[in-house]
Tab-separated table of C-alpha atoms and ligand atoms in Angstrom:
chain	number	residue	atom	x	y	z
A	1110	UNK	CA	88.827	13.291	-87.560
A	1111	UNK	CA	87.450	12.774	-84.080
A	1112	UNK	CA	87.848	9.517	-82.250
A	1113	UNK	CA	84.952	7.417	-81.080
A	1114	UNK	CA	84.511	6.742	-77.415
A	1115	UNK	CA	81.948	4.655	-75.504
A	1116	UNK	CA	79.890	6.458	-72.886
A	1117	UNK	CA	81.750	5.503	-69.713
A	1118	UNK	CA	78.509	5.305	-67.731
A	1119	UNK	CA	77.386	2.292	-69.726
A	1120	UNK	CA	78.136	-1.122	-68.264
A	1121	UNK	CA	78.733	-3.732	-70.934
A	1122	UNK	CA	80.337	-7.030	-71.679
A	1123	UNK	CA	81.061	-9.377	-74.533
A	1124	UNK	CA	79.044	-12.589	-74.340
A	1125	UNK	CA	81.934	-14.788	-75.347
A	1126	UNK	CA	80.062	-18.047	-75.876
A	1127	UNK	CA	77.452	-16.467	-78.056
A	1128	UNK	CA	80.068	-14.576	-79.990
A	1129	UNK	CA	81.939	-17.794	-80.592
A	1130	UNK	CA	78.749	-19.547	-81.709
A	1131	UNK	CA	78.051	-16.796	-84.246
A	1132	UNK	CA	81.644	-16.869	-85.508
A	1133	UNK	CA	81.435	-20.643	-85.864
A	1134	UNK	CA	78.270	-20.284	-87.921
A	1135	UNK	CA	79.899	-17.718	-90.188
A	1136	UNK	CA	82.901	-19.958	-90.564
A	1137	UNK	CA	80.591	-22.776	-91.637
A	1138	UNK	CA	79.079	-20.499	-94.270
A	1139	UNK	CA	75.773	-20.048	-92.439
A	1140	UNK	CA	73.897	-16.836	-91.678
A	1141	UNK	CA	75.304	-15.065	-88.622
A	1142	UNK	CA	71.813	-14.156	-87.378
A	1143	UNK	CA	70.992	-11.242	-85.144
A	1144	UNK	CA	71.978	-12.834	-81.883
A	1145	UNK	CA	73.337	-10.457	-79.242
A	1146	UNK	CA	77.048	-10.887	-78.710
A	1147	UNK	CA	77.549	-7.758	-76.614
A	1148	UNK	CA	75.166	-6.695	-73.887
A	1149	UNK	CA	74.809	-3.122	-72.671
A	1150	UNK	CA	73.128	-2.233	-69.399
A	1151	UNK	CA	71.619	1.204	-69.473
A	1152	UNK	CA	69.324	2.523	-66.732
A	1153	UNK	CA	68.201	-0.937	-65.708
A	1154	UNK	CA	67.510	-1.971	-69.303
A	1155	UNK	CA	69.515	-4.437	-71.284
A	1156	UNK	CA	70.337	-3.899	-74.922
A	1157	UNK	CA	72.097	-6.357	-77.151
A	1158	UNK	CA	74.313	-5.767	-80.127
A	1159	UNK	CA	74.750	-8.253	-82.944
A	1160	UNK	CA	78.159	-9.380	-84.153
A	1161	UNK	CA	78.997	-6.334	-86.263
A	1162	UNK	CA	77.480	-3.924	-83.722
A	1163	UNK	CA	79.364	-5.622	-80.928
A	1164	UNK	CA	82.636	-5.394	-82.813
A	1165	UNK	CA	82.113	-1.724	-83.532
A	1166	UNK	CA	81.273	-1.121	-79.881
A	1167	UNK	CA	84.372	-2.956	-78.743
A	1168	UNK	CA	86.562	-0.849	-81.017
A	1169	UNK	CA	85.175	2.481	-79.806
A	1170	UNK	CA	87.758	2.876	-77.085
A	1171	UNK	CA	88.866	6.420	-77.896
A	1172	UNK	CA	91.759	5.199	-80.062
A	1173	UNK	CA	90.119	5.199	-83.488
A	1174	UNK	CA	88.151	7.522	-85.718
A	1175	UNK	CA	85.398	6.293	-87.989
A	1176	UNK	CA	87.657	5.600	-90.989
A	1177	UNK	CA	90.141	3.670	-88.890
A	1178	UNK	CA	87.302	1.676	-87.431
A	1179	UNK	CA	85.951	0.757	-90.864
A	1180	UNK	CA	89.433	-0.180	-92.036
A	1181	UNK	CA	89.868	-2.481	-89.099
A	1182	UNK	CA	86.512	-4.161	-89.622
A	1183	UNK	CA	87.243	-4.573	-93.304
A	1184	UNK	CA	90.003	-6.985	-92.316
A	1185	UNK	CA	87.500	-9.099	-90.390
A	1186	UNK	CA	84.597	-9.148	-92.822
A	1187	UNK	CA	84.766	-10.143	-96.416
A	1188	UNK	CA	82.157	-7.631	-97.623
A	1189	UNK	CA	81.906	-4.799	-100.083
A	1190	UNK	CA	83.790	-1.798	-98.592
A	1191	UNK	CA	81.117	0.735	-99.571
A	1192	UNK	CA	78.383	-1.321	-97.898
A	1193	UNK	CA	80.454	-1.779	-94.782
A	1194	UNK	CA	81.201	1.943	-94.655
A	1195	UNK	CA	77.480	2.769	-94.895
A	1196	UNK	CA	76.467	0.185	-92.294
A	1197	UNK	CA	79.078	1.343	-89.815
A	1198	UNK	CA	78.232	5.006	-90.346
A	1199	UNK	CA	74.539	4.380	-89.755
A	1200	UNK	CA	75.149	2.308	-86.674
A	1201	UNK	CA	77.571	4.808	-85.178
A	1202	UNK	CA	75.360	7.797	-85.826
A	1203	UNK	CA	72.418	6.002	-84.217
A	1204	UNK	CA	74.464	5.295	-81.091
A	1205	UNK	CA	75.879	8.821	-80.998
A	1206	UNK	CA	72.334	10.143	-81.177
A	1207	UNK	CA	71.356	7.935	-78.242
A	1208	UNK	CA	74.345	9.232	-76.279
A	1209	UNK	CA	75.883	5.773	-76.034
A	1210	UNK	CA	78.910	6.779	-78.114
A	1211	UNK	CA	80.652	10.149	-78.201
A	1212	UNK	CA	83.165	11.774	-80.468
A	1213	UNK	CA	86.237	12.523	-78.435
A	1214	UNK	CA	87.076	16.230	-78.277
A	1215	UNK	CA	90.706	15.698	-79.187
A	1216	UNK	CA	91.585	15.084	-82.832
A	1217	UNK	CA	94.367	13.030	-84.280
B	1003	UNK	CA	69.734	-4.197	-83.116
B	1004	UNK	CA	68.137	-5.339	-79.880
B	1005	UNK	CA	66.881	-8.895	-79.650
B	1006	UNK	CA	64.855	-10.755	-77.106
B	1007	UNK	CA	66.994	-12.949	-74.926
B	1008	UNK	CA	67.204	-16.325	-76.443
B	1009	UNK	CA	70.050	-17.829	-74.584
B	1010	UNK	CA	71.683	-17.967	-71.235
B	1011	UNK	CA	74.281	-15.369	-70.285
B	1012	UNK	CA	77.935	-16.234	-69.899
B	1013	UNK	CA	77.937	-15.170	-66.242
B	1014	UNK	CA	75.583	-13.439	-63.830
B	1015	UNK	CA	75.212	-9.692	-64.031
B	1016	UNK	CA	75.250	-9.357	-60.259
B	1017	UNK	CA	76.778	-11.176	-57.347
B	1018	UNK	CA	75.029	-10.409	-54.075
B	1019	UNK	CA	77.849	-10.823	-51.646
B	1020	UNK	CA	77.429	-11.543	-47.961
B	1021	UNK	CA	80.829	-10.765	-46.467
B	1022	UNK	CA	79.704	-11.671	-42.976
B	1023	UNK	CA	76.548	-12.837	-41.271
B	1024	UNK	CA	77.482	-10.717	-38.261
B	1025	UNK	CA	75.159	-7.831	-37.626
B	1026	UNK	CA	74.604	-5.156	-35.030
B	1027	UNK	CA	70.821	-5.702	-35.293
B	1028	UNK	CA	68.425	-8.595	-34.652
B	1029	UNK	CA	65.566	-7.866	-37.032
B	1030	UNK	CA	62.378	-9.883	-36.917
B	1031	UNK	CA	62.312	-10.640	-40.642
B	1032	UNK	CA	66.011	-11.329	-41.153
B	1033	UNK	CA	66.812	-14.258	-43.424
B	1034	UNK	CA	70.406	-14.545	-42.272
B	1035	UNK	CA	70.556	-13.843	-38.559
B	1036	UNK	CA	70.619	-17.496	-37.631
B	1037	UNK	CA	73.250	-18.360	-40.204
B	1038	UNK	CA	76.819	-19.055	-39.243
B	1039	UNK	CA	79.713	-19.311	-41.578
B	1040	UNK	CA	83.482	-18.929	-41.605
B	1041	UNK	CA	84.708	-15.661	-42.968
B	1042	UNK	CA	87.560	-15.192	-45.386
B	1043	UNK	CA	90.670	-13.060	-45.066
B	1044	UNK	CA	91.043	-9.848	-47.041
B	1045	UNK	CA	93.503	-11.586	-49.367
B	1046	UNK	CA	90.987	-14.338	-50.089
B	1047	UNK	CA	88.223	-11.828	-50.685
B	1048	UNK	CA	90.462	-10.078	-53.199
B	1049	UNK	CA	90.981	-13.394	-54.957
B	1050	UNK	CA	87.211	-13.651	-55.269
B	1051	UNK	CA	87.152	-10.205	-56.858
B	1052	UNK	CA	89.763	-11.427	-59.353
B	1053	UNK	CA	87.538	-14.379	-60.188
B	1054	UNK	CA	84.508	-12.191	-60.708
B	1055	UNK	CA	86.453	-9.764	-62.892
B	1056	UNK	CA	87.832	-12.643	-64.913
B	1057	UNK	CA	84.289	-13.839	-65.598
B	1058	UNK	CA	83.180	-10.305	-66.456
B	1059	UNK	CA	80.614	-10.036	-63.695
B	1060	UNK	CA	79.759	-6.332	-63.899
B	1061	UNK	CA	78.088	-5.708	-60.530
B	1062	UNK	CA	78.639	-6.714	-56.939
B	1063	UNK	CA	76.334	-5.741	-54.135
B	1064	UNK	CA	77.529	-6.154	-50.582
B	1065	UNK	CA	74.852	-7.271	-48.172
B	1066	UNK	CA	74.821	-9.271	-45.045
B	1067	UNK	CA	74.744	-9.305	-42.137
B	1068	UNK	CA	75.816	-5.713	-42.006
B	1069	UNK	CA	78.555	-5.072	-44.558
B	1070	UNK	CA	80.032	-2.114	-42.686
B	1071	UNK	CA	80.905	-4.456	-39.836
B	1072	UNK	CA	83.808	-5.782	-41.902
B	1073	UNK	CA	86.621	-3.356	-41.392
B	1074	UNK	CA	88.213	-4.204	-44.702
B	1075	UNK	CA	85.100	-3.411	-46.728
B	1076	UNK	CA	86.713	-0.351	-48.300
B	1077	UNK	CA	89.965	-2.122	-49.061
B	1078	UNK	CA	87.825	-4.621	-50.901
B	1079	UNK	CA	85.596	-2.115	-52.661
B	1080	UNK	CA	88.634	-0.073	-53.773
B	1081	UNK	CA	90.145	-3.228	-55.161
B	1082	UNK	CA	86.926	-4.218	-56.924
B	1083	UNK	CA	86.672	-0.784	-58.531
B	1084	UNK	CA	90.255	-1.081	-59.760
B	1085	UNK	CA	89.305	-4.371	-61.370
B	1086	UNK	CA	86.479	-2.624	-63.188
B	1087	UNK	CA	83.567	-3.915	-61.118
B	1088	UNK	CA	80.630	-1.750	-60.154
B	1089	UNK	CA	80.024	-1.788	-56.445
B	1090	UNK	CA	76.981	-1.099	-54.293
B	1091	UNK	CA	75.853	-2.107	-50.819
B	1092	UNK	CA	72.849	-2.536	-48.586
B	1093	UNK	CA	73.223	-1.408	-45.010
B	1094	UNK	CA	71.065	-0.790	-41.969
B	1095	UNK	CA	72.704	2.630	-41.733
B	1096	UNK	CA	73.756	2.420	-38.087
B	1097	UNK	CA	77.472	2.771	-38.826
B	1098	UNK	CA	77.057	5.093	-41.757
B	1099	UNK	CA	78.204	8.466	-40.418
B	1100	UNK	CA	79.883	11.289	-42.364
B	1101	UNK	CA	83.281	9.621	-42.266
B	1102	UNK	CA	81.858	6.379	-43.666
B	1103	UNK	CA	79.884	8.309	-46.289
B	1104	UNK	CA	83.031	10.094	-47.439
B	1105	UNK	CA	84.868	6.808	-47.618
B	1106	UNK	CA	81.998	5.327	-49.648
B	1107	UNK	CA	82.208	8.272	-52.017
B	1108	UNK	CA	85.978	7.962	-52.350
B	1109	UNK	CA	85.623	4.256	-53.036
B	1110	UNK	CA	83.314	4.940	-55.985
B	1111	UNK	CA	80.196	3.064	-54.847
B	1112	UNK	CA	77.449	3.357	-57.449
B	1113	UNK	CA	74.748	3.474	-54.818
B	1114	UNK	CA	74.007	2.536	-51.237
B	1115	UNK	CA	70.701	1.124	-50.064
B	1116	UNK	CA	69.471	1.755	-46.553
B	1117	UNK	CA	66.847	-0.527	-45.023
B	1118	UNK	CA	63.884	1.296	-43.557
B	1119	UNK	CA	60.771	-0.680	-42.712
B	1120	UNK	CA	58.445	2.033	-41.535
B	1121	UNK	CA	58.229	5.794	-41.740
B	1122	UNK	CA	57.258	5.696	-38.096
B	1123	UNK	CA	60.403	5.679	-35.956
B	1124	UNK	CA	58.893	3.593	-33.172
B	1125	UNK	CA	57.718	0.850	-35.506
B	1126	UNK	CA	61.015	0.654	-37.348
B	1127	UNK	CA	62.961	0.514	-34.072
B	1128	UNK	CA	60.677	-2.184	-32.695
B	1129	UNK	CA	60.952	-4.252	-35.809
B	1130	UNK	CA	64.724	-3.948	-35.825
B	1131	UNK	CA	64.950	-4.485	-32.067
B	1132	UNK	CA	67.212	-1.482	-31.749
B	1133	UNK	CA	66.094	1.856	-30.293
B	1134	UNK	CA	67.472	4.792	-32.269
B	1135	UNK	CA	67.909	2.754	-35.454
B	1136	UNK	CA	65.372	4.800	-37.422
B	1137	UNK	CA	67.191	8.010	-36.658
B	1138	UNK	CA	70.542	6.535	-37.621
B	1139	UNK	CA	69.097	5.085	-40.861
B	1140	UNK	CA	67.594	8.410	-41.881
B	1141	UNK	CA	70.791	10.162	-40.926
B	1142	UNK	CA	72.699	7.724	-43.148
B	1143	UNK	CA	70.523	8.787	-46.093
B	1144	UNK	CA	71.318	12.439	-45.365
B	1145	UNK	CA	75.044	11.765	-45.091
B	1146	UNK	CA	75.016	9.942	-48.416
B	1147	UNK	CA	73.174	12.791	-50.027
B	1148	UNK	CA	75.558	15.358	-48.454
B	1149	UNK	CA	78.599	13.711	-50.002
B	1150	UNK	CA	76.863	13.047	-53.329
B	1151	UNK	CA	76.373	9.273	-53.270
B	1152	UNK	CA	73.195	7.942	-54.840
B	1153	UNK	CA	71.009	6.443	-52.125
B	1154	UNK	CA	68.192	3.945	-52.339
B	1155	UNK	CA	65.761	2.764	-49.690
B	1156	UNK	CA	64.770	-0.835	-49.113
B	1157	UNK	CA	61.669	-1.919	-47.267
B	1158	UNK	CA	60.585	-5.515	-46.869
B	1159	UNK	CA	56.831	-5.455	-47.199
B	1160	UNK	CA	55.093	-7.035	-44.226
B	1161	UNK	CA	52.071	-6.517	-41.998
B	1162	UNK	CA	53.717	-3.539	-40.309
B	1163	UNK	CA	54.030	-1.425	-43.440
B	1164	UNK	CA	51.905	-2.697	-46.314
B	1165	UNK	CA	49.166	-0.181	-45.709
B	1166	UNK	CA	51.624	2.647	-45.151
B	1167	UNK	CA	53.979	2.455	-48.074
B	1168	UNK	CA	52.945	5.953	-49.178
B	1169	UNK	CA	54.592	7.303	-46.043
B	1170	UNK	CA	57.749	5.402	-46.902
B	1171	UNK	CA	57.769	7.057	-50.315
B	1172	UNK	CA	57.348	10.484	-48.726
B	1173	UNK	CA	60.187	9.748	-46.341
B	1174	UNK	CA	62.352	8.786	-49.314
B	1175	UNK	CA	61.546	12.086	-51.039
B	1176	UNK	CA	62.366	14.072	-47.927
B	1177	UNK	CA	65.784	12.476	-47.764
B	1178	UNK	CA	66.619	12.701	-51.457
B	1179	UNK	CA	66.468	8.998	-52.143
B	1180	UNK	CA	66.449	8.178	-55.850
B	1181	UNK	CA	64.883	4.719	-55.759
B	1182	UNK	CA	62.697	2.744	-53.364
B	1183	UNK	CA	62.703	-1.044	-53.370
B	1184	UNK	CA	59.560	-2.619	-51.986
B	1185	UNK	CA	60.833	-6.138	-51.421
B	1186	UNK	CA	58.683	-9.195	-51.215
B	1187	UNK	CA	58.656	-11.084	-47.953
B	1188	UNK	CA	60.899	-14.107	-48.359
B	1189	UNK	CA	59.957	-16.574	-45.596
B	1190	UNK	CA	63.561	-17.581	-44.944
B	1191	UNK	CA	65.417	-17.670	-41.620
B	1192	UNK	CA	63.630	-15.524	-39.063
B	1193	UNK	CA	61.220	-14.403	-41.723
B	1194	UNK	CA	60.059	-18.008	-41.875
B	1195	UNK	CA	59.726	-18.374	-38.122
B	1196	UNK	CA	57.833	-15.094	-37.802
B	1197	UNK	CA	55.843	-15.486	-40.925
B	1198	UNK	CA	52.452	-15.992	-39.293
B	1199	UNK	CA	52.857	-12.631	-37.669
B	1200	UNK	CA	54.498	-10.752	-40.533
B	1201	UNK	CA	53.471	-12.211	-43.874
B	1202	UNK	CA	50.355	-11.082	-45.753
B	1203	UNK	CA	47.699	-13.388	-47.110
B	1204	UNK	CA	47.708	-14.006	-50.886
B	1205	UNK	CA	44.703	-11.701	-51.298
B	1206	UNK	CA	46.435	-8.968	-49.320
B	1207	UNK	CA	49.505	-9.346	-51.531
B	1208	UNK	CA	47.358	-8.985	-54.597
B	1209	UNK	CA	45.656	-5.858	-53.282
B	1210	UNK	CA	48.968	-4.416	-52.201
B	1211	UNK	CA	50.566	-4.928	-55.600
B	1212	UNK	CA	47.591	-3.578	-57.499
B	1213	UNK	CA	47.743	-0.381	-55.501
B	1214	UNK	CA	51.528	-0.110	-55.444
B	1215	UNK	CA	51.791	-0.644	-59.202
B	1216	UNK	CA	49.253	2.094	-59.748
B	1217	UNK	CA	51.268	4.424	-57.513
B	1218	UNK	CA	54.428	3.486	-59.351
B	1219	UNK	CA	52.844	4.422	-62.636
B	1220	UNK	CA	51.726	7.787	-61.339
B	1221	UNK	CA	55.004	8.609	-59.604
B	1222	UNK	CA	57.459	10.580	-61.674
B	1223	UNK	CA	59.927	11.915	-59.100
B	1224	UNK	CA	60.992	8.604	-57.591
B	1225	UNK	CA	61.795	5.181	-58.982
B	1226	UNK	CA	59.795	2.416	-57.350
B	1227	UNK	CA	60.928	-1.170	-57.810
B	1228	UNK	CA	59.578	-4.571	-56.902
B	1229	UNK	CA	61.323	-7.913	-56.956
B	1230	UNK	CA	58.371	-10.237	-56.853
B	1231	UNK	CA	57.912	-12.378	-59.963
B	1232	UNK	CA	54.342	-13.245	-59.021
B	1233	UNK	CA	53.213	-9.718	-59.997
B	1234	UNK	CA	53.710	-10.688	-63.633
B	1235	UNK	CA	50.451	-12.622	-63.258
B	1236	UNK	CA	48.426	-9.450	-62.633
B	1237	UNK	CA	46.164	-8.554	-65.532
B	1238	UNK	CA	47.639	-5.787	-67.655
B	1239	UNK	CA	51.076	-6.030	-66.081
B	1240	UNK	CA	53.370	-4.777	-68.798
B	1241	UNK	CA	56.760	-4.094	-67.187
B	1242	UNK	CA	59.559	-5.638	-69.132
B	1243	UNK	CA	61.975	-7.461	-66.901
B	1244	UNK	CA	65.218	-8.920	-68.140
B	1245	UNK	CA	64.089	-12.471	-67.478
B	1246	UNK	CA	60.813	-14.141	-66.579
B	1247	UNK	CA	60.233	-15.475	-63.090
B	1248	UNK	CA	62.862	-15.244	-60.379
B	1249	UNK	CA	66.124	-13.726	-61.544
B	1250	UNK	CA	68.281	-15.859	-59.225
B	1251	UNK	CA	70.517	-18.238	-61.109
B	1252	UNK	CA	69.730	-16.415	-64.350
B	1253	UNK	CA	70.936	-12.864	-63.722
B	1254	UNK	CA	72.323	-13.096	-60.223
B	1255	UNK	CA	73.984	-15.373	-57.716
B	1256	UNK	CA	74.808	-15.064	-54.043
B	1257	UNK	CA	78.109	-15.505	-52.227
B	1258	UNK	CA	78.278	-16.635	-48.636
B	1259	UNK	CA	81.077	-15.384	-46.333
B	1260	UNK	CA	83.192	-18.502	-47.019
B	1261	UNK	CA	82.939	-18.198	-50.809
B	1262	UNK	CA	80.160	-20.747	-51.215
B	1263	UNK	CA	77.752	-19.888	-54.002
B	1264	UNK	CA	73.993	-20.173	-53.602
B	1265	UNK	CA	71.377	-19.143	-56.187
B	1266	UNK	CA	70.238	-16.324	-53.910
B	1267	UNK	CA	70.542	-15.332	-50.271
B	1268	UNK	CA	67.209	-16.973	-49.547
B	1269	UNK	CA	67.891	-20.395	-51.027
B	1270	UNK	CA	70.349	-22.278	-48.832
B	1271	UNK	CA	71.514	-24.696	-51.522
B	1272	UNK	CA	75.250	-24.492	-52.117
B	1273	UNK	CA	76.070	-25.048	-55.774
B	1274	UNK	CA	79.857	-24.721	-55.457
B	1275	UNK	CA	82.609	-22.517	-54.098
B	1276	UNK	CA	83.982	-19.559	-56.007
B	1277	UNK	CA	87.537	-20.146	-54.804
B	1278	UNK	CA	87.723	-23.909	-55.069
B	1279	UNK	CA	85.511	-24.901	-57.988
B	1280	UNK	CA	85.432	-24.161	-61.695
B	1281	UNK	CA	82.970	-21.307	-62.049
B	1282	UNK	CA	81.912	-22.069	-65.615
B	1283	UNK	CA	81.140	-25.633	-64.618
B	1284	UNK	CA	78.878	-24.355	-61.835
B	1285	UNK	CA	77.246	-21.686	-63.947
B	1286	UNK	CA	76.423	-23.876	-66.900
B	1287	UNK	CA	76.008	-27.277	-65.320
B	1288	UNK	CA	74.791	-26.980	-61.739
B	1289	UNK	CA	71.684	-29.191	-61.500
B	1290	UNK	CA	70.112	-26.762	-59.006
B	1291	UNK	CA	70.666	-23.715	-61.216
B	1292	UNK	CA	69.432	-25.548	-64.267
B	1293	UNK	CA	66.361	-26.684	-62.390
B	1294	UNK	CA	65.641	-23.075	-61.455
B	1295	UNK	CA	66.121	-21.962	-65.034
B	1296	UNK	CA	63.876	-24.671	-66.409
B	1297	UNK	CA	61.078	-24.920	-63.903
B	1298	UNK	CA	58.197	-27.225	-64.652
B	1299	UNK	CA	54.704	-26.147	-63.725
B	1300	UNK	CA	53.410	-28.003	-60.689
B	1301	UNK	CA	50.164	-27.960	-58.734
B	1302	UNK	CA	47.941	-25.031	-59.604
B	1303	UNK	CA	50.585	-23.589	-61.950
B	1304	UNK	CA	49.720	-26.402	-64.356
B	1305	UNK	CA	47.271	-24.890	-66.776
B	1306	UNK	CA	47.580	-21.392	-65.290
B	1307	UNK	CA	47.427	-18.839	-68.097
B	1308	UNK	CA	50.041	-16.682	-66.376
B	1309	UNK	CA	52.711	-19.368	-66.148
B	1310	UNK	CA	54.639	-18.132	-69.151
B	1311	UNK	CA	55.248	-14.789	-67.452
B	1312	UNK	CA	55.198	-15.750	-63.795
B	1313	UNK	CA	56.989	-19.109	-63.898
B	1314	UNK	CA	55.500	-20.089	-60.580
B	1315	UNK	CA	56.529	-16.894	-58.778
B	1316	UNK	CA	59.354	-16.613	-56.268
B	1317	UNK	CA	61.406	-19.802	-56.302
B	1318	UNK	CA	62.946	-19.041	-52.896
B	1319	UNK	CA	59.536	-18.805	-51.260
B	1320	UNK	CA	58.310	-21.984	-52.899
B	1321	UNK	CA	61.424	-23.805	-51.744
B	1322	UNK	CA	61.247	-22.448	-48.183
B	1323	UNK	CA	57.677	-23.571	-47.714
B	1324	UNK	CA	57.566	-26.827	-49.706
B	1325	UNK	CA	61.177	-27.931	-50.203
B	1326	UNK	CA	60.522	-28.016	-53.953
B	1327	UNK	CA	61.853	-25.355	-56.324
B	1328	UNK	CA	59.032	-25.842	-58.817
B	1329	UNK	CA	55.990	-25.672	-56.531
B	1330	UNK	CA	53.760	-22.585	-56.806
B	1331	UNK	CA	54.771	-19.524	-54.800
B	1332	UNK	CA	52.751	-19.516	-51.543
B	1333	UNK	CA	51.935	-15.835	-52.101
B	1334	UNK	CA	50.095	-16.610	-55.310
B	1335	UNK	CA	46.484	-15.454	-55.175
B	1336	UNK	CA	45.186	-17.574	-58.031
C	2201	SF4	S1	49.353	-20.424	-60.340
C	2201	SF4	FE1	51.577	-20.491	-60.573
C	2201	SF4	S2	51.965	-19.514	-62.604
C	2201	SF4	FE2	49.846	-19.017	-61.995
C	2201	SF4	S3	50.025	-17.020	-61.010
C	2201	SF4	FE3	50.154	-18.592	-59.361
C	2201	SF4	S4	52.347	-18.973	-59.097
C	2201	SF4	FE4	52.095	-17.904	-61.047
């Protein structure tokens, strides 16, 4: 299965304070909200990814395929595996379609 | 997936970095020509890069003064690239020959901006007080294009060019420029002293922007950019910018040659030093930065329907002319 890789043209960073605030809310049993924890700068536009999106983005470093990515996230989130799998798949295919993520040519 | 910005960023996206106030030109509108400041060693500059990388600042833009005057500029840019920063620069082009262009390419600059104030060589040379500077600037654009570096063109709008910006756009096309910045006139340094002669009246600014925005909309082969927050007050203005009002202190900061931080190159208020102070403390708690981020409407801005989008216009201009960050921008036509 092919590995997922961020488009190297895209400048991005984790917004650590916001990420921490969202994690603190989750910890306290509150809704995580849709706050952007990762920002992407693409052609002068800024896009923000929420906690799950940001985590997926962060893991797409060319070292993991989709299943490995889901497995890793499963350790972080206490959610139904099938739902997580669907959410991650949808998110990844959206970003691949936009050209923000690519499937690496090499396979494992 | 994408949300409106609700909260402050953890660090600026860009540091505009003046490595030196030295310059080989004496331009009439220059904000920095009268400034003097100690310069740092290469080792200290590299420490600054480490700081910026540590705080995940993605972009640095070298300005000046003339950045190519510092002989270690490429040592620094190579180092910044290694640390994962994206590097660009603004230059007057005089020193940018083929060798420099190749070095720029090798160093991985994202883009290089060349200042050109008029498409007419004589006017540009006069304005920059340097015969032959137009030719060298245009040549710099060609050298950049020859080695495959993205070039941009910067023009500060003033009386000498506001009715001729179409010619500037044509010049940009001829020399394969990808983006033209039509900068607002800042009224700082020499620009302040010469402002009677160079600055437009508020009505002229309005007319200029109405026309230029129209041209921007119709232009497909060239990116045209403005940096004047007061245009958000124009009826029907629909561009989405990353923040409202001036971006200084919200998306960007400026570094002086000695490592002092100011909100932008045009606001001479030092909020701390990148080498000696805690950056997070400055970024989150500087009273000046927080004042700029939370401006209160004053004077005619009070009750102005555009305030939400315009936030009083350019903070640097308001400060230069009134000494108050929250006063209305003197270019405002309302
Ligand atoms: S009055 Fe103030 S808020 Fe209104 S357009 Fe002028 S500068 Fe902007």
